[in-house]
Amino acid sequence: DPFKIAFEYNMDFEHIVSFNDIAENDHFKEGEFIFLQGKKSRGSDATYKVQPGESMRDISQKFGIKLGELYRKNLMQQNDQPYPGETVYLQEKRTGAPRTMAYSEFLKSQNSKNTSSLGKRIDSASK
């Protein structure tokens, strides 16, 4: 919860939200990196191969790169998501965008992955 993080580190809530590219009512995912200062404009690696279920925000958090910069470097529209297996650039601007899907399509793929073959919803609370 961003409020708890802000309180625990005696920081403005707005900074936590801004540094982590989340909306005010969003929550952090289990095991996610949380930034207490601004992210960088470039990643430490040149490129990254997108894994199944990863969003641009996930990649942004993983490499500590500003989400807007990640979209700009990859010539992508805000909220579009790359398909798994696509390569995103973390340092330089690419010459052509990767294959992408609309955010609504990404959410549909996430919902289908969160349901097991038995039809039970899988969540972090049941682990």
mmCIF file of C-alpha atoms in Angstrom:
data_model
loop_
_atom_site.group_PDB
_atom_site.id
_atom_site.type_symbol
_atom_site.label_atom_id
_atom_site.label_comp_id
_atom_site.label_asym_id
_atom_site.label_seq_id
_atom_site.Cartn_x
_atom_site.Cartn_y
_atom_site.Cartn_z
ATOM 1 C CA ASP A 1 0.000 0.000 0.000
ATOM 2 C CA PRO A 2 1.573 3.316 -1.062
ATOM 3 C CA PHE A 3 0.171 5.052 2.038
ATOM 4 C CA LYS A 4 1.964 2.603 4.338
ATOM 5 C CA ILE A 5 5.234 3.034 2.435
ATOM 6 C CA ALA A 6 4.942 6.838 2.574
ATOM 7 C CA PHE A 7 4.227 6.714 6.315
ATOM 8 C CA GLU A 8 6.986 4.185 7.032
ATOM 9 C CA TYR A 9 9.629 6.251 5.214
ATOM 10 C CA ASN A 10 8.219 9.648 6.230
ATOM 11 C CA MET A 11 7.711 10.670 2.602
ATOM 12 C CA ASP A 12 4.971 12.456 0.699
ATOM 13 C CA PHE A 13 2.422 10.019 -0.674
ATOM 14 C CA GLU A 14 2.525 11.855 -4.022
ATOM 15 C CA HIS A 15 6.252 11.106 -4.348
ATOM 16 C CA ILE A 16 5.708 7.373 -3.824
ATOM 17 C CA VAL A 17 2.957 7.403 -6.460
ATOM 18 C CA SER A 18 5.049 9.414 -8.920
ATOM 19 C CA PHE A 19 8.312 7.505 -8.438
ATOM 20 C CA ASN A 20 6.524 4.190 -8.993
ATOM 21 C CA ASP A 21 4.253 5.150 -11.918
ATOM 22 C CA ILE A 22 1.033 4.164 -10.147
ATOM 23 C CA ALA A 23 -2.359 5.804 -9.631
ATOM 24 C CA GLU A 24 -3.310 7.004 -6.160
ATOM 25 C CA ASN A 25 -5.666 4.064 -5.571
ATOM 26 C CA ASP A 26 -3.264 1.372 -6.891
ATOM 27 C CA HIS A 27 -1.390 -1.124 -4.748
ATOM 28 C CA PHE A 28 2.008 -2.700 -5.162
ATOM 29 C CA LYS A 29 2.325 -6.293 -6.352
ATOM 30 C CA GLU A 30 3.859 -8.862 -4.049
ATOM 31 C CA GLY A 31 7.655 -8.925 -4.506
ATOM 32 C CA GLU A 32 7.720 -5.738 -6.602
ATOM 33 C CA PHE A 33 10.580 -3.238 -6.329
ATOM 34 C CA ILE A 34 9.434 0.025 -4.733
ATOM 35 C CA PHE A 35 11.267 3.252 -5.521
ATOM 36 C CA LEU A 36 11.788 5.925 -2.878
ATOM 37 C CA GLN A 37 13.407 8.318 -5.350
ATOM 38 C CA GLY A 38 13.024 9.057 -9.039
ATOM 39 C CA LYS A 39 13.933 6.396 -11.587
ATOM 40 C CA LYS A 40 16.539 6.890 -14.305
ATOM 41 C CA SER A 41 16.029 7.681 -17.971
ATOM 42 C CA ARG A 42 18.137 4.678 -19.084
ATOM 43 C CA GLY A 43 18.307 1.090 -17.956
ATOM 44 C CA SER A 44 21.501 -0.710 -16.957
ATOM 45 C CA ASP A 45 21.044 -3.230 -19.813
ATOM 46 C CA ALA A 46 20.708 -2.277 -23.491
ATOM 47 C CA THR A 47 17.644 -4.448 -24.199
ATOM 48 C CA TYR A 48 15.280 -6.857 -22.482
ATOM 49 C CA LYS A 49 13.181 -9.757 -23.791
ATOM 50 C CA VAL A 50 9.598 -9.468 -22.522
ATOM 51 C CA GLN A 51 8.420 -12.426 -20.454
ATOM 52 C CA PRO A 52 4.815 -13.724 -20.451
ATOM 53 C CA GLY A 53 2.557 -11.592 -18.268
ATOM 54 C CA GLU A 54 4.949 -8.639 -18.032
ATOM 55 C CA SER A 55 3.680 -5.139 -18.601
ATOM 56 C CA MET A 56 5.716 -2.080 -19.518
ATOM 57 C CA ARG A 57 5.293 -0.934 -15.911
ATOM 58 C CA ASP A 58 6.687 -4.249 -14.649
ATOM 59 C CA ILE A 59 9.738 -3.763 -16.883
ATOM 60 C CA SER A 60 10.039 -0.152 -15.746
ATOM 61 C CA GLN A 61 10.073 -1.259 -12.094
ATOM 62 C CA LYS A 62 12.449 -4.159 -12.751
ATOM 63 C CA PHE A 63 15.094 -1.952 -14.378
ATOM 64 C CA GLY A 64 14.468 1.339 -12.558
ATOM 65 C CA ILE A 65 13.675 3.258 -15.749
ATOM 66 C CA LYS A 66 10.947 5.898 -15.998
ATOM 67 C CA LEU A 67 7.842 4.429 -17.604
ATOM 68 C CA GLY A 68 7.382 7.367 -19.987
ATOM 69 C CA GLU A 69 10.998 7.039 -21.139
ATOM 70 C CA LEU A 70 10.509 3.307 -21.731
ATOM 71 C CA TYR A 71 7.519 4.018 -23.983
ATOM 72 C CA ARG A 72 9.415 6.805 -25.794
ATOM 73 C CA LYS A 73 12.531 4.691 -26.424
ATOM 74 C CA ASN A 74 10.384 1.915 -27.885
ATOM 75 C CA LEU A 75 8.186 4.142 -30.078
ATOM 76 C CA MET A 76 5.071 2.797 -28.340
ATOM 77 C CA GLN A 77 1.735 4.414 -27.542
ATOM 78 C CA GLN A 78 1.009 4.935 -23.841
ATOM 79 C CA ASN A 79 -0.697 1.849 -22.317
ATOM 80 C CA ASP A 80 0.118 -0.464 -25.251
ATOM 81 C CA GLN A 81 1.944 -3.580 -24.088
ATOM 82 C CA PRO A 82 4.583 -5.618 -25.939
ATOM 83 C CA TYR A 83 3.909 -9.251 -26.721
ATOM 84 C CA PRO A 84 5.968 -11.838 -24.809
ATOM 85 C CA GLY A 85 9.221 -12.538 -26.608
ATOM 86 C CA GLU A 86 9.491 -9.008 -28.016
ATOM 87 C CA THR A 87 12.643 -7.035 -27.248
ATOM 88 C CA VAL A 88 12.311 -3.643 -25.575
ATOM 89 C CA TYR A 89 15.120 -1.123 -25.609
ATOM 90 C CA LEU A 90 16.256 0.246 -22.246
ATOM 91 C CA GLN A 91 19.006 2.655 -23.307
ATOM 92 C CA GLU A 92 18.743 3.809 -26.904
ATOM 93 C CA LYS A 93 15.745 4.759 -29.015
ATOM 94 C CA ARG A 94 14.763 2.021 -31.452
ATOM 95 C CA THR A 95 14.000 2.557 -35.125
ATOM 96 C CA GLY A 96 10.723 0.601 -35.186
ATOM 97 C CA ALA A 97 8.200 -0.312 -32.491
ATOM 98 C CA PRO A 98 7.873 -3.903 -31.213
ATOM 99 C CA ARG A 99 4.666 -5.868 -31.790
ATOM 100 C CA THR A 100 2.176 -4.564 -29.250
ATOM 101 C CA MET A 101 -1.293 -5.231 -27.907
ATOM 102 C CA ALA A 102 -3.854 -2.830 -26.489
ATOM 103 C CA TYR A 103 -4.028 -2.669 -22.705
ATOM 104 C CA SER A 104 -7.502 -4.256 -22.781
ATOM 105 C CA GLU A 105 -6.047 -7.278 -24.616
ATOM 106 C CA PHE A 106 -3.213 -7.459 -22.070
ATOM 107 C CA LEU A 107 -5.752 -7.487 -19.211
ATOM 108 C CA LYS A 108 -7.738 -10.285 -20.886
ATOM 109 C CA SER A 109 -4.556 -12.358 -21.162
ATOM 110 C CA GLN A 110 -3.785 -11.689 -17.487
ATOM 111 C CA ASN A 111 -7.278 -12.746 -16.397
ATOM 112 C CA SER A 112 -7.030 -16.017 -18.307
ATOM 113 C CA LYS A 113 -3.616 -16.755 -16.719
ATOM 114 C CA ASN A 114 -4.960 -16.130 -13.205
ATOM 115 C CA THR A 115 -7.450 -18.973 -13.561
ATOM 116 C CA SER A 116 -6.161 -22.511 -13.216
ATOM 117 C CA SER A 117 -7.374 -25.473 -15.274
ATOM 118 C CA LEU A 118 -9.714 -26.332 -12.378
ATOM 119 C CA GLY A 119 -11.370 -22.931 -12.656
ATOM 120 C CA LYS A 120 -10.037 -21.705 -9.296
ATOM 121 C CA ARG A 121 -8.729 -18.158 -9.033
ATOM 122 C CA ILE A 122 -5.078 -18.020 -8.000
ATOM 123 C CA ASP A 123 -3.974 -15.139 -5.804
ATOM 124 C CA SER A 124 -1.070 -14.335 -3.508
ATOM 125 C CA ALA A 125 -3.230 -14.823 -0.394
ATOM 126 C CA SER A 126 -3.749 -18.517 -1.174
ATOM 127 C CA LYS A 127 -0.021 -19.332 -1.443
#
